[in-house]
Short mmCIF file of N, CA and C in Angstrom, two decimals:
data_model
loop_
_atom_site.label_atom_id
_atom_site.label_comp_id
_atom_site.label_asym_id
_atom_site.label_seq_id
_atom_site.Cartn_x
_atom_site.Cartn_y
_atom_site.Cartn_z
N UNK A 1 136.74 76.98 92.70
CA UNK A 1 135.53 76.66 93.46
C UNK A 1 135.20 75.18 93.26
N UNK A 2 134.55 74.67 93.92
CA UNK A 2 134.49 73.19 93.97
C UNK A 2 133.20 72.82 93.39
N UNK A 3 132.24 73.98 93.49
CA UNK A 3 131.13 73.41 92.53
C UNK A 3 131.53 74.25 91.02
N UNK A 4 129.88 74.14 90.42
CA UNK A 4 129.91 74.81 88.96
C UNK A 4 128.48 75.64 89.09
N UNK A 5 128.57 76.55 88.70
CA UNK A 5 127.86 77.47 88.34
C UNK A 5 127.37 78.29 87.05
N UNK A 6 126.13 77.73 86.50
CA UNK A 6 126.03 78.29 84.87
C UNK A 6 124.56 79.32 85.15
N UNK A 7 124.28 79.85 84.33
CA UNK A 7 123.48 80.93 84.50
C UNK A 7 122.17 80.36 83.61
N UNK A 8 120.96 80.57 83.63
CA UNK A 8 120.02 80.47 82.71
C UNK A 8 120.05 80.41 81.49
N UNK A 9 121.18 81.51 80.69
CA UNK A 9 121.36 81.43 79.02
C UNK A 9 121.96 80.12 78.78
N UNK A 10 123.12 79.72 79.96
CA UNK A 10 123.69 78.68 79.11
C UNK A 10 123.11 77.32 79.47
N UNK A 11 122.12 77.39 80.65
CA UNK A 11 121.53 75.88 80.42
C UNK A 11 120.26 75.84 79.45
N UNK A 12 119.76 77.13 78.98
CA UNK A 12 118.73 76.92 77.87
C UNK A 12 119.62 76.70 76.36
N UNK A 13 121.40 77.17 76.55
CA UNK A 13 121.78 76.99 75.48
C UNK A 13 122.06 75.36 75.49
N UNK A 14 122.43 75.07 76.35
CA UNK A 14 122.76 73.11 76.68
C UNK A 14 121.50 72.25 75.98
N UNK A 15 120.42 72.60 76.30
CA UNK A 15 119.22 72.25 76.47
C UNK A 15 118.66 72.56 74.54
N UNK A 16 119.33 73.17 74.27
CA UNK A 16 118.61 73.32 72.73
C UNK A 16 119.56 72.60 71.69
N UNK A 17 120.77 72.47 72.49
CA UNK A 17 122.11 71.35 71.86
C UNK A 17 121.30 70.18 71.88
N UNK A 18 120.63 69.94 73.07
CA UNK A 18 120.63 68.26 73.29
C UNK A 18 119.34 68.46 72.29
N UNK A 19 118.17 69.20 72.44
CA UNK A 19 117.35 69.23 71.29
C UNK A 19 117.70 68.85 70.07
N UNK A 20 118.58 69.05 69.22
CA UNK A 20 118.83 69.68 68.19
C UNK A 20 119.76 68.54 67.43
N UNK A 21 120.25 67.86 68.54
CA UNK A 21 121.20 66.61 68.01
C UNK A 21 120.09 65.77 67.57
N UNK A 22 119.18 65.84 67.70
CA UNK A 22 117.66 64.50 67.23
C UNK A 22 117.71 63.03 67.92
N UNK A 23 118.42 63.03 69.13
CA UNK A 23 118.19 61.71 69.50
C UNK A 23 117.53 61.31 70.90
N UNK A 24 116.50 62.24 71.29
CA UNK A 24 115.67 62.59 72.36
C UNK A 24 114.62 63.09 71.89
N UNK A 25 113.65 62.26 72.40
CA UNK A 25 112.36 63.52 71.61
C UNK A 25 111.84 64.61 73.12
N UNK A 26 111.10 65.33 72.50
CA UNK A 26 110.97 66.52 73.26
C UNK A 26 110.43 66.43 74.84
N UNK A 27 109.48 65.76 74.78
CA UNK A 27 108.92 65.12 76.27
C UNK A 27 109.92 64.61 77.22
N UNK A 28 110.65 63.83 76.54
CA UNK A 28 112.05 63.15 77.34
C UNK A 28 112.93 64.28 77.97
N UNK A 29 112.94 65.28 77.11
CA UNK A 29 114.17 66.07 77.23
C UNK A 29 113.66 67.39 78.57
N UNK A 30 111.97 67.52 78.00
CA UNK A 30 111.80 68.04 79.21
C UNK A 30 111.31 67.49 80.80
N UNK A 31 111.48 66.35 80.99
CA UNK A 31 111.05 65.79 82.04
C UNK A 31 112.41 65.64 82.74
N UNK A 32 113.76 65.56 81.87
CA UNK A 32 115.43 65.13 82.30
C UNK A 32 115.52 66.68 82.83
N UNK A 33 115.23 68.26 81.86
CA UNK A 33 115.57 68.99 82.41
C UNK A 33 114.52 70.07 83.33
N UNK A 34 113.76 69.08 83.97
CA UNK A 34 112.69 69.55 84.26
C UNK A 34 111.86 70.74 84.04
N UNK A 35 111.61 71.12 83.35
CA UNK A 35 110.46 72.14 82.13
C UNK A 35 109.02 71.66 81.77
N UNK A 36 108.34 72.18 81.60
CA UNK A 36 107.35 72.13 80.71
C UNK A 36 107.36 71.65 79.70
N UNK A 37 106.20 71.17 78.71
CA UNK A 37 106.50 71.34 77.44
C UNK A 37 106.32 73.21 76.76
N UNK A 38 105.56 73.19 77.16
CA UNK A 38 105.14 74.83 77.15
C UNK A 38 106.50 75.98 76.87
N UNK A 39 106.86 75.92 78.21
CA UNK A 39 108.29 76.49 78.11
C UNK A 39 109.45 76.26 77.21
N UNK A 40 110.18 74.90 76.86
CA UNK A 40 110.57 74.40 75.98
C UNK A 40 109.91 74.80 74.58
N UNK A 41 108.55 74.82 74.61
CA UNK A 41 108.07 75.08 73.13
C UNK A 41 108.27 76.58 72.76
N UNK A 42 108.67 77.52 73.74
CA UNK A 42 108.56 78.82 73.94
C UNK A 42 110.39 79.35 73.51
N UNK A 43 110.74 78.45 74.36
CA UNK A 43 112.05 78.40 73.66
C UNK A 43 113.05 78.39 72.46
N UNK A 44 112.16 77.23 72.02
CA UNK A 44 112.74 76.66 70.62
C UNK A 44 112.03 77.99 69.34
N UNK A 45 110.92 78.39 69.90
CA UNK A 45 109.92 79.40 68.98
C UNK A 45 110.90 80.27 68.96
N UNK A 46 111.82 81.06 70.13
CA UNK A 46 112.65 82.22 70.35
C UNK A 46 114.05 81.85 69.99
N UNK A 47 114.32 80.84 69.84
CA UNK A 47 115.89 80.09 68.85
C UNK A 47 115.69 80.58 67.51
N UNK A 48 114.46 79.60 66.84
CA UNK A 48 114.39 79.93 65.21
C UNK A 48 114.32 81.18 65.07
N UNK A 49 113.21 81.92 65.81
CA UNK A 49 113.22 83.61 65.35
C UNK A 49 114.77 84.42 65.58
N UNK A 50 115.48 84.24 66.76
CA UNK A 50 116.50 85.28 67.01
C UNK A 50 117.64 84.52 66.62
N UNK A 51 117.77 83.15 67.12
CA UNK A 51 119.43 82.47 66.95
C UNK A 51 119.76 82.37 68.86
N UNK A 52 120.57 82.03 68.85
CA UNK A 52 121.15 82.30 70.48
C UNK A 52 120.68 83.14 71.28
N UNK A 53 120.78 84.38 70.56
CA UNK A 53 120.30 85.71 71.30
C UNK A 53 118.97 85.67 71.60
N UNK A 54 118.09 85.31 71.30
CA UNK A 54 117.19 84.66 71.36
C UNK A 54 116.75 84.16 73.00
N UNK A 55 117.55 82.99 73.41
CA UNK A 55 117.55 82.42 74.75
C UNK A 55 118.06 83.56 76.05
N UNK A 56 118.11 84.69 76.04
CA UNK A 56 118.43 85.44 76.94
C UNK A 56 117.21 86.11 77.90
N UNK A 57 117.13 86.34 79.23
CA UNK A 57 115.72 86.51 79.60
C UNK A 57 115.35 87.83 79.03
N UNK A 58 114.06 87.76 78.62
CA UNK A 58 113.22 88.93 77.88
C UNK A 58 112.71 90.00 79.24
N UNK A 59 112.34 91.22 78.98
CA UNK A 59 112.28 92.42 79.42
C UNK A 59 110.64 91.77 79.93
N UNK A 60 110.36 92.16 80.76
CA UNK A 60 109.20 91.86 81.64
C UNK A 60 107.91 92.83 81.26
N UNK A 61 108.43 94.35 81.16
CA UNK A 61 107.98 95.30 81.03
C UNK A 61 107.13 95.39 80.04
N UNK A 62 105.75 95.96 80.01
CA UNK A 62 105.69 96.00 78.72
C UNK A 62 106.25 96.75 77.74
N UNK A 63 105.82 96.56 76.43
CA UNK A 63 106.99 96.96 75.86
C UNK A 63 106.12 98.46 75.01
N UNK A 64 104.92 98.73 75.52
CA UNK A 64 104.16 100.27 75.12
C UNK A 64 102.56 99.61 76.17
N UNK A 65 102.39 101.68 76.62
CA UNK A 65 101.38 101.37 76.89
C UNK A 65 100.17 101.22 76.37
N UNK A 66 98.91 100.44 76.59
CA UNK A 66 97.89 100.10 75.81
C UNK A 66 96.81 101.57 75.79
N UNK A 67 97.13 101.65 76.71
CA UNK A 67 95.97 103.24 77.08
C UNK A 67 96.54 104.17 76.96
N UNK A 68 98.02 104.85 75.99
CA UNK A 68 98.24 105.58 75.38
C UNK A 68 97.57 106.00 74.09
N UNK A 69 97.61 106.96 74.02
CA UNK A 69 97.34 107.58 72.33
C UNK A 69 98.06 107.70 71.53
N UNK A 70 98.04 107.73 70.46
CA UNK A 70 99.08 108.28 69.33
C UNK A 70 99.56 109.59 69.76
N UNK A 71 100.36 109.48 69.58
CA UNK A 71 101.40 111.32 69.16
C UNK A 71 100.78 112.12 68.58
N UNK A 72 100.13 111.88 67.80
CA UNK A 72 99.00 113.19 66.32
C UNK A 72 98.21 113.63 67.74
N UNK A 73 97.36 112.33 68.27
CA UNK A 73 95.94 113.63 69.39
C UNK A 73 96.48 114.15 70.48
N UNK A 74 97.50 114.34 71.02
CA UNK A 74 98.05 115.39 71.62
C UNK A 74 98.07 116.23 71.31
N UNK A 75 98.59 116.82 69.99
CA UNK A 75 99.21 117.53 69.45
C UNK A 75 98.24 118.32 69.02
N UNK A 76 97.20 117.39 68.51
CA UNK A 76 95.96 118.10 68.13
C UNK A 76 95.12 118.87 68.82
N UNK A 77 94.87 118.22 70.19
CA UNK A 77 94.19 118.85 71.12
C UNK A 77 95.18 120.34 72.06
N UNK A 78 96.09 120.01 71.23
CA UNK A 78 97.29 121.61 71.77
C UNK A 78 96.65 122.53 70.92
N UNK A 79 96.46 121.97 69.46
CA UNK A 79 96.07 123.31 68.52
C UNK A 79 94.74 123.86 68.83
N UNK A 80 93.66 122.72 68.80
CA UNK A 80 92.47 123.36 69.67
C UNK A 80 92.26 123.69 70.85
N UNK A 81 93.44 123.60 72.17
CA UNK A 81 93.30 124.40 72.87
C UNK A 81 93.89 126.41 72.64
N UNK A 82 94.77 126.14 72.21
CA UNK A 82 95.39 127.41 71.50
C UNK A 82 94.27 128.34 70.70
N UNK A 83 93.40 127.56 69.77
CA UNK A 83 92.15 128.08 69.31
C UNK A 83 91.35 128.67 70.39
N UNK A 84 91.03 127.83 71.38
CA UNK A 84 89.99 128.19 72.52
C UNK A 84 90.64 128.65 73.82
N UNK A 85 91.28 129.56 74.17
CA UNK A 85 92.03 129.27 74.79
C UNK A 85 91.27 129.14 76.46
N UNK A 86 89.63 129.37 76.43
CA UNK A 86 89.18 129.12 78.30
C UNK A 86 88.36 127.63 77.66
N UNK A 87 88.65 127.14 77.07
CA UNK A 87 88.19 125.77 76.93
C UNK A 87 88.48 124.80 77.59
N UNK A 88 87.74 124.05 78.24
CA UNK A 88 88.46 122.59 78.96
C UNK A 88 88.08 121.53 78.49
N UNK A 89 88.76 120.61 79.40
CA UNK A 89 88.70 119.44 78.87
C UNK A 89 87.09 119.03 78.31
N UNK A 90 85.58 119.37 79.03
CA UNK A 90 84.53 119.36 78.56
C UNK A 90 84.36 119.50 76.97
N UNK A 91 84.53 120.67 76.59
CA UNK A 91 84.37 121.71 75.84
C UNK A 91 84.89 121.15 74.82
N UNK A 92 86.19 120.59 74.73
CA UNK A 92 87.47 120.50 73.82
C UNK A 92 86.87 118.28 73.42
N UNK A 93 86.13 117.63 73.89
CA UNK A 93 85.70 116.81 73.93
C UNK A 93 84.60 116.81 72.88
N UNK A 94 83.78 118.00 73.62
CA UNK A 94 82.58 118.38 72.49
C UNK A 94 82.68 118.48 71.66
N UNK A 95 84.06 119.63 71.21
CA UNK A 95 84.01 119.94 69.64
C UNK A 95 84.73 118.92 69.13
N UNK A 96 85.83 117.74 69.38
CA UNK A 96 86.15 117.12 68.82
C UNK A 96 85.35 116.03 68.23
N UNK A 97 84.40 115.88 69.27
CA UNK A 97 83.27 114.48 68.82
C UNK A 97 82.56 115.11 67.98
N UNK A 98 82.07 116.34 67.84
CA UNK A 98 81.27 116.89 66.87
C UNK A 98 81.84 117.04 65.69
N UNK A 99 83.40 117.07 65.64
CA UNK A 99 84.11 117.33 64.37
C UNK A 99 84.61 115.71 63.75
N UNK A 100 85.32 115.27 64.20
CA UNK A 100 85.76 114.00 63.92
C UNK A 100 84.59 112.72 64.43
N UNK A 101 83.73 112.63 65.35
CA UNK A 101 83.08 111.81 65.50
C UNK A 101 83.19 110.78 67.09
N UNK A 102 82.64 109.75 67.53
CA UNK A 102 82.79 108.66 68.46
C UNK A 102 83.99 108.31 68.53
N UNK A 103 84.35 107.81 67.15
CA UNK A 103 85.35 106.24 67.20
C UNK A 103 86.87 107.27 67.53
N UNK A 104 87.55 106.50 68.81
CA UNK A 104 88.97 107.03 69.03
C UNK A 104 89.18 108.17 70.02
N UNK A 105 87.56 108.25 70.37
CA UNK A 105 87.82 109.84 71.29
C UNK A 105 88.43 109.63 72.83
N UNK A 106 89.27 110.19 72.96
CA UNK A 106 89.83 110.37 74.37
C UNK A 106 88.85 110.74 75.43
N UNK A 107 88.59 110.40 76.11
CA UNK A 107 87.74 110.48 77.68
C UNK A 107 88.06 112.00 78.19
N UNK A 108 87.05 112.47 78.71
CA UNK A 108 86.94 113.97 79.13
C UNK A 108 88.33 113.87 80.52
N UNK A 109 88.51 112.82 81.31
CA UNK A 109 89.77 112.63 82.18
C UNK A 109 90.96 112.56 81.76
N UNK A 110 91.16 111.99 80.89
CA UNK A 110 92.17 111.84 79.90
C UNK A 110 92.92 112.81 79.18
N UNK A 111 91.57 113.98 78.47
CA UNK A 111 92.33 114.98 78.26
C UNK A 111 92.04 116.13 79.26
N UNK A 112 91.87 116.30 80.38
CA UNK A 112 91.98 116.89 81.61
C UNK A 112 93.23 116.51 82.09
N UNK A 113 93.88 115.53 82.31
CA UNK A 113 95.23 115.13 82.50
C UNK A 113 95.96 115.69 81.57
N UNK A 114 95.70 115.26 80.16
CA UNK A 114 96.55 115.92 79.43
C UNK A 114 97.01 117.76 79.60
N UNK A 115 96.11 118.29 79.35
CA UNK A 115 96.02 119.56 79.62
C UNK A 115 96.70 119.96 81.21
N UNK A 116 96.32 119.49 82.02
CA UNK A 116 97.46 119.94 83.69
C UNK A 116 98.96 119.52 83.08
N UNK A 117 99.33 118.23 82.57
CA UNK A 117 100.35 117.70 82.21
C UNK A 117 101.57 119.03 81.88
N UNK A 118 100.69 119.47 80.43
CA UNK A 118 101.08 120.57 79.30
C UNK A 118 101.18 122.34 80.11
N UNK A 119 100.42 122.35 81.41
CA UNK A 119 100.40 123.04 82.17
C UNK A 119 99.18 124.44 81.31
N UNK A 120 98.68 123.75 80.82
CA UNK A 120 97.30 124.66 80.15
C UNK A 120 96.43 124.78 81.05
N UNK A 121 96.09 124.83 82.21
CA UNK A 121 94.66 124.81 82.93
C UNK A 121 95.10 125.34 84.17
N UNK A 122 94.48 126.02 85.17
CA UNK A 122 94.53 126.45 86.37
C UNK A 122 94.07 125.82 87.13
N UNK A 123 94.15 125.97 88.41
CA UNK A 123 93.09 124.90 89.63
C UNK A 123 91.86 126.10 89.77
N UNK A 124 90.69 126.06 89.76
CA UNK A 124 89.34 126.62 90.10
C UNK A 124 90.21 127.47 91.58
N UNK A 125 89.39 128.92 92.00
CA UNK A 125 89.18 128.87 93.02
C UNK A 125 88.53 128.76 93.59
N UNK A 126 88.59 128.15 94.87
CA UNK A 126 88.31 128.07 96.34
C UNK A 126 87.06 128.82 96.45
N UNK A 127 86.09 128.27 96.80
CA UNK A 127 84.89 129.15 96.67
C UNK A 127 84.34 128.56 98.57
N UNK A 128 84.68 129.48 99.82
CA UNK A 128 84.42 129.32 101.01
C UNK A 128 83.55 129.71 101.07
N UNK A 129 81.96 128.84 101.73
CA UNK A 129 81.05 129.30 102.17
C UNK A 129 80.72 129.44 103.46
N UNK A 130 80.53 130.77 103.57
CA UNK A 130 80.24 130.32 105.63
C UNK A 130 79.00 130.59 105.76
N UNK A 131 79.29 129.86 107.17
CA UNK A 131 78.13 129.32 107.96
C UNK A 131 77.68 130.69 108.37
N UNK A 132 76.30 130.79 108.88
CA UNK A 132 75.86 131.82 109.38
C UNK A 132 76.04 132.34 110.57
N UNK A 133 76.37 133.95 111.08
CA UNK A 133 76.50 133.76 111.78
C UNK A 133 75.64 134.14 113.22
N UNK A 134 76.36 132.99 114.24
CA UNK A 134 74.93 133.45 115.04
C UNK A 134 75.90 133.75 116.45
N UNK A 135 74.53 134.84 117.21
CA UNK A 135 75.13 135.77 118.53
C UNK A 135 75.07 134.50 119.60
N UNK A 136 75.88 135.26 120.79
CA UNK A 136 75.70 134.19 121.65
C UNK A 136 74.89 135.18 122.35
N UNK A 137 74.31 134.71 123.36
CA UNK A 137 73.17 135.16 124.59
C UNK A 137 74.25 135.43 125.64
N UNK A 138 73.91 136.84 126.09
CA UNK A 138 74.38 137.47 126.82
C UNK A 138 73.96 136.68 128.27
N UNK A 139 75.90 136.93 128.85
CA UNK A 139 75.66 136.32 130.28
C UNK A 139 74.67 136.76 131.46
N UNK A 140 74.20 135.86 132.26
CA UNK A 140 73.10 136.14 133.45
C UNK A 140 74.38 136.53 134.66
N UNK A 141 73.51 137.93 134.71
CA UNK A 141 74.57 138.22 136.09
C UNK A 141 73.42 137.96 137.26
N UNK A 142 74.52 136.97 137.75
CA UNK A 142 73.58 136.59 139.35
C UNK A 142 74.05 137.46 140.24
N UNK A 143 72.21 137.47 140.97
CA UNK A 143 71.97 138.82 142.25
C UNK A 143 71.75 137.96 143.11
N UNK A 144 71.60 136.84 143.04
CA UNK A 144 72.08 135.92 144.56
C UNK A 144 73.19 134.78 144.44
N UNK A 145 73.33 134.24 145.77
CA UNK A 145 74.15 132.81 145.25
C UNK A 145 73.42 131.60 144.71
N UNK A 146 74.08 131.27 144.15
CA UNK A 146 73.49 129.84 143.41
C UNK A 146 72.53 130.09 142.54
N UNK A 147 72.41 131.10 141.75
CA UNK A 147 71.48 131.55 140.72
C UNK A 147 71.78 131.45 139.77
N UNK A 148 73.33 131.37 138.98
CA UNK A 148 74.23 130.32 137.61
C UNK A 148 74.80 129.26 138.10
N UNK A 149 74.37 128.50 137.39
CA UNK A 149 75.53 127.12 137.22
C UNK A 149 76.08 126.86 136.06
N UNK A 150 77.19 126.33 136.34
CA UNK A 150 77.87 126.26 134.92
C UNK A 150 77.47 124.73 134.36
N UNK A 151 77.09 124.89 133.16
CA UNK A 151 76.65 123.03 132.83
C UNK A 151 77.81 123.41 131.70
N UNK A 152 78.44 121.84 131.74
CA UNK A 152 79.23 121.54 130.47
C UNK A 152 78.19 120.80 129.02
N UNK A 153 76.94 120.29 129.35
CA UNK A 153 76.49 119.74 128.59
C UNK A 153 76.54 118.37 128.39
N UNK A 154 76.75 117.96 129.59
CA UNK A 154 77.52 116.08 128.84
C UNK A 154 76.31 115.60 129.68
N UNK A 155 75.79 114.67 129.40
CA UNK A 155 75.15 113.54 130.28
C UNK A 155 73.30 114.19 131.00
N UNK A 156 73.32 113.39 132.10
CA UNK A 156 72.34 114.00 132.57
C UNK A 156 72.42 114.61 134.09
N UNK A 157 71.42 115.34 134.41
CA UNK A 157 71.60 116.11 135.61
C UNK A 157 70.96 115.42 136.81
N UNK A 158 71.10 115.61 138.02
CA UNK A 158 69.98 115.08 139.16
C UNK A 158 69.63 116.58 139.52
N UNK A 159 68.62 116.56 139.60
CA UNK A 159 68.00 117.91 139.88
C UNK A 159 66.87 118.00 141.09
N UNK A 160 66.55 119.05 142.03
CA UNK A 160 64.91 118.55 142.66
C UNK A 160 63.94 117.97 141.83
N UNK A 161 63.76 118.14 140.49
CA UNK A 161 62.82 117.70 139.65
C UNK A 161 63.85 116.39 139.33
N UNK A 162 63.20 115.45 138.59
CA UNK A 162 64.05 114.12 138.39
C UNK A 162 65.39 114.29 137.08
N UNK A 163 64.42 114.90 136.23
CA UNK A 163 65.38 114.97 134.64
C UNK A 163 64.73 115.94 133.95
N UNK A 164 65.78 116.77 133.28
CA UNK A 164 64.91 117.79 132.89
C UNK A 164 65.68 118.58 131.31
N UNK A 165 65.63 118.26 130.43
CA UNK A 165 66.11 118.53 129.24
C UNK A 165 65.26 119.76 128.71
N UNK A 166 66.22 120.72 127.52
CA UNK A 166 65.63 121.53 126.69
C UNK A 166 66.22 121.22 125.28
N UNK A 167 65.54 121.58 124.63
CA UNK A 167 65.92 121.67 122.92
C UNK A 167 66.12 122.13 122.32
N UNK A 168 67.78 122.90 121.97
CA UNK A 168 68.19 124.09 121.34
C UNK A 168 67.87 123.85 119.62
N UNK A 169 68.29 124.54 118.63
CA UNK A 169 67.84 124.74 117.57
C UNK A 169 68.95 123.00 117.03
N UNK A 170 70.33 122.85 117.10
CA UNK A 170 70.83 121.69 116.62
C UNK A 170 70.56 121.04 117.64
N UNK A 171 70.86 121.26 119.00
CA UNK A 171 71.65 119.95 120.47
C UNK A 171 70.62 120.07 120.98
N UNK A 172 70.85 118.94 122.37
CA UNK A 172 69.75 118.95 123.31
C UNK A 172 70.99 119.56 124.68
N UNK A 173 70.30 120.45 125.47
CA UNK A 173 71.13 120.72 126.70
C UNK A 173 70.01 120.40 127.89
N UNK A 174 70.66 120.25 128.65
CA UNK A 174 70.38 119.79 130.25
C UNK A 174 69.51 121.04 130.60
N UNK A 175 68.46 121.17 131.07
CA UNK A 175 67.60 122.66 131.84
C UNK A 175 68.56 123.01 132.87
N UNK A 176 69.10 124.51 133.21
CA UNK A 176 69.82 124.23 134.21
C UNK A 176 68.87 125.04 135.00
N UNK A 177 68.69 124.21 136.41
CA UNK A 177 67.90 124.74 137.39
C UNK A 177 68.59 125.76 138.52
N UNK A 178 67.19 126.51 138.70
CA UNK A 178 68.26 127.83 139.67
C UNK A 178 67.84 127.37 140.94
N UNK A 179 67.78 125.95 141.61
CA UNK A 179 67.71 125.45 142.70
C UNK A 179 68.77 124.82 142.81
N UNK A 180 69.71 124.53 143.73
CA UNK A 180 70.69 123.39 144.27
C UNK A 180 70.51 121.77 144.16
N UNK A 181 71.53 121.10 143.23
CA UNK A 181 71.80 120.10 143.27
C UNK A 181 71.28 118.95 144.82
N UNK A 182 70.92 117.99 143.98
CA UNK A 182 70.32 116.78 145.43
C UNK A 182 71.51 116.20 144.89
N UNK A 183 71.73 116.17 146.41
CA UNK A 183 72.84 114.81 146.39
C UNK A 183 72.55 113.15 147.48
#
């Protein structure tokens, strides 16, 4: 290939050579290999501690989570659920703060998660409430013509009278008149 190609380890390894020979001071060296001082200082910190191995890119990830618990209160809150066994997460909160105290206590969500996790808890049921129910009003059988009209309910009507609304118990509906539409 006609160019060169080095990877990150080995120009931070180049870069801690030219350090290290003492005839550049540090500012110089990072302005030639364009860096920080910061970075460079981050560097040289991860040389002395590891050696070479050291300069390789580090894991991004963290390396534990912060809002984990220890291993023991899991374990613990297994034995006091086993004790109680229709206890929930409420319950199992209570007696722990009452037994051990404030400091360290897991959040009533926390060990509600835990517990679905472990498959200790059921989902509640479904508690459907219905609505009441109500009759409809028996149809008008018309003994002449033009004595029902069918209203859909939308809008307003022109009627012999100008406008003419009623007021059911939720909606408002149109009066429907047993006279013929003006057009």
């Amino acid at each position: 290939m006609p160019w060169k190609t080095t990877c990150q380890y080995e120009q931070r390894w180049k870069f801690m050579q030219a350090f290290l020979c003492h005839k550049t001071p540090l500012n110089v060296l990072c302005r030639r290999w364009a860096i920080t001082r910061k970075t460079a200082c981050k560097w040289l910190a991860r040389f002395k501690e590891r050696g070479r191995s050291g300069l390789t890119d580090q894991r991004r990830a963290a390396r534990r989570r912060h809002n984990r618990p220890p291993e023991l209160r899991p374990k613990g809150l297994q034995r006091w659920r086993r004790r109680g066994p229709t206890w929930g997460a409420p319950k199992l909160r209570w007696a722990r703060q009452r037994r051990f105290g404030h400091k360290g206590l897991p959040s009533e969500s926390a060990i509600s998660r835990w517990l679905q996790r472990w498959g200790l808890t059921r989902p509640r049921p479904r508690i459907i409430v219905k609505g009441q129910v109500v009759g409809r009003p028996k149809l008008t059988v018309p003994k002449k013509p033009r004595q029902v009209w069918p209203v859909d309910g939308k809008g307003w009507f022109r009627t012999a009278m100008e406008r003419a609304w009623i007021r059911g118990r939720s909606q408002t509906w149109p009066a429907v008149m047993l006279w013929p539409l003006i057009f």
